[in-house]
Amino acid sequence: MVAAEYVEARREGRRREAAELAEELEDFPPSLEKALSLVPARILQQPTPELYPILGIEPRTPEGRNAVVAVVARDHNGQDLPADWSYSLAWFLDLYGSATEAGRLDGALAECATV
């Protein structure tokens, strides 16, 4: 419950409330349930392709389209990308992308081939 409130506060930009909830979350012991409940907050910080399927966000849905937009924006920004980003991006765009992202998918596949 606290994690859901934290994610909502982050999404809506209520920084003070999010900070208080984050502090409260620190009191909970580490667990798989805690980790999974914080995945949506992680996506808000850094959209990572592998996290969307964990949340059950399906390709070719409005939420799936929002996921593509977020991941492509992070790719375009190019900051703090993991070393294996091109592999994740290629997989994600193949699964979630549309013809609009075909060029970006081809670029990710080409990068995978050179690594």
CSV table of C-alpha atoms in Angstrom, one decimal:
chain,number,residue,atom,x,y,z
A,1,MET,CA,0.0,0.0,0.0
A,2,VAL,CA,2.8,2.4,0.9
A,3,ALA,CA,4.6,1.6,-2.3
A,4,ALA,CA,1.5,2.2,-4.4
A,5,GLU,CA,1.0,5.6,-2.7
A,6,TYR,CA,4.7,6.4,-3.3
A,7,VAL,CA,4.5,5.6,-7.0
A,8,GLU,CA,1.3,7.7,-7.3
A,9,ALA,CA,3.0,10.6,-5.5
A,10,ARG,CA,6.0,10.4,-7.8
A,11,ARG,CA,3.8,10.2,-10.9
A,12,GLU,CA,1.8,13.2,-9.9
A,13,GLY,CA,4.9,15.2,-8.8
A,14,ARG,CA,4.1,15.5,-5.1
A,15,ARG,CA,7.7,15.5,-4.0
A,16,ARG,CA,7.3,16.2,-0.3
A,17,GLU,CA,4.8,13.3,0.0
A,18,ALA,CA,6.9,11.0,-2.1
A,19,ALA,CA,10.0,11.8,0.1
A,20,GLU,CA,8.0,11.0,3.2
A,21,LEU,CA,6.7,7.7,1.7
A,22,ALA,CA,10.2,6.8,0.6
A,23,GLU,CA,11.4,7.2,4.1
A,24,GLU,CA,8.5,5.0,5.4
A,25,LEU,CA,9.4,2.4,2.8
A,26,GLU,CA,12.9,2.2,4.1
A,27,ASP,CA,11.5,0.7,7.3
A,28,PHE,CA,10.1,-2.3,5.5
A,29,PRO,CA,12.4,-5.2,5.3
A,30,PRO,CA,13.8,-6.2,1.8
A,31,SER,CA,11.5,-8.6,0.1
A,32,LEU,CA,10.4,-9.7,-3.4
A,33,GLU,CA,7.0,-8.1,-2.8
A,34,LYS,CA,8.6,-4.8,-1.9
A,35,ALA,CA,10.9,-4.9,-4.9
A,36,LEU,CA,8.0,-5.7,-7.3
A,37,SER,CA,5.8,-3.0,-5.9
A,38,LEU,CA,8.6,-0.4,-6.6
A,39,VAL,CA,9.0,-1.4,-10.3
A,40,PRO,CA,6.5,1.3,-11.4
A,41,ALA,CA,8.6,4.0,-9.6
A,42,ARG,CA,11.7,2.7,-11.3
A,43,ILE,CA,10.1,3.0,-14.7
A,44,LEU,CA,9.3,6.6,-13.9
A,45,GLN,CA,12.9,7.3,-13.1
A,46,GLN,CA,14.5,5.3,-16.0
A,47,PRO,CA,12.3,3.5,-18.5
A,48,THR,CA,13.9,0.1,-18.9
A,49,PRO,CA,12.5,-2.3,-21.5
A,50,GLU,CA,12.5,-5.4,-19.4
A,51,LEU,CA,10.3,-3.9,-16.6
A,52,TYR,CA,7.2,-3.4,-18.7
A,53,PRO,CA,6.4,-7.1,-19.2
A,54,ILE,CA,7.0,-7.7,-15.5
A,55,LEU,CA,4.2,-5.2,-14.8
A,56,GLY,CA,1.9,-6.9,-17.3
A,57,ILE,CA,1.9,-4.1,-19.8
A,58,GLU,CA,0.9,-5.6,-23.1
A,59,PRO,CA,2.2,-4.7,-26.5
A,60,ARG,CA,-0.3,-2.9,-28.9
A,61,THR,CA,-2.2,-1.3,-26.0
A,62,PRO,CA,-2.3,2.4,-25.0
A,63,GLU,CA,0.0,1.5,-22.0
A,64,GLY,CA,2.3,-0.4,-24.4
A,65,ARG,CA,2.4,2.6,-26.7
A,66,ASN,CA,3.3,4.8,-23.7
A,67,ALA,CA,6.1,2.4,-22.9
A,68,VAL,CA,7.5,2.6,-26.4
A,69,VAL,CA,7.5,6.4,-26.2
A,70,ALA,CA,9.2,6.4,-22.8
A,71,VAL,CA,11.9,3.9,-23.9
A,72,VAL,CA,12.5,5.6,-27.2
A,73,ALA,CA,12.9,8.9,-25.4
A,74,ARG,CA,15.5,7.4,-23.0
A,75,ASP,CA,17.3,5.9,-26.0
A,76,HIS,CA,17.3,9.2,-27.8
A,77,ASN,CA,18.6,11.0,-24.7
A,78,GLY,CA,21.4,8.4,-24.5
A,79,GLN,CA,22.3,9.1,-20.8
A,80,ASP,CA,22.9,6.4,-18.2
A,81,LEU,CA,22.3,3.6,-20.7
A,82,PRO,CA,23.5,0.1,-19.6
A,83,ALA,CA,26.2,-1.5,-21.7
A,84,ASP,CA,23.8,-4.0,-23.2
A,85,TRP,CA,21.1,-1.4,-23.9
A,86,SER,CA,21.0,-2.2,-27.7
A,87,TYR,CA,20.0,-5.8,-27.0
A,88,SER,CA,17.2,-4.8,-24.6
A,89,LEU,CA,16.1,-2.1,-27.0
A,90,ALA,CA,16.0,-4.5,-30.0
A,91,TRP,CA,14.0,-7.0,-28.1
A,92,PHE,CA,11.6,-4.4,-26.8
A,93,LEU,CA,11.0,-2.7,-30.1
A,94,ASP,CA,10.5,-6.0,-31.9
A,95,LEU,CA,7.8,-6.9,-29.3
A,96,TYR,CA,6.2,-3.5,-28.6
A,97,GLY,CA,7.2,-1.3,-31.5
A,98,SER,CA,5.3,-0.5,-34.7
A,99,ALA,CA,6.4,0.4,-38.2
A,100,THR,CA,7.1,3.9,-36.8
A,101,GLU,CA,10.1,2.5,-34.8
A,102,ALA,CA,11.4,0.2,-37.6
A,103,GLY,CA,14.4,2.5,-38.3
A,104,ARG,CA,15.3,2.5,-34.6
A,105,LEU,CA,14.9,-1.2,-34.4
A,106,ASP,CA,17.2,-1.7,-37.4
A,107,GLY,CA,19.8,0.6,-35.7
A,108,ALA,CA,19.6,-1.4,-32.5
A,109,LEU,CA,20.0,-4.7,-34.4
A,110,ALA,CA,23.0,-3.3,-36.3
A,111,GLU,CA,24.6,-2.2,-33.0
A,112,CYS,CA,24.0,-5.7,-31.6
A,113,ALA,CA,25.8,-7.2,-34.5
A,114,THR,CA,28.9,-5.1,-34.0
A,115,VAL,CA,29.2,-5.7,-30.2
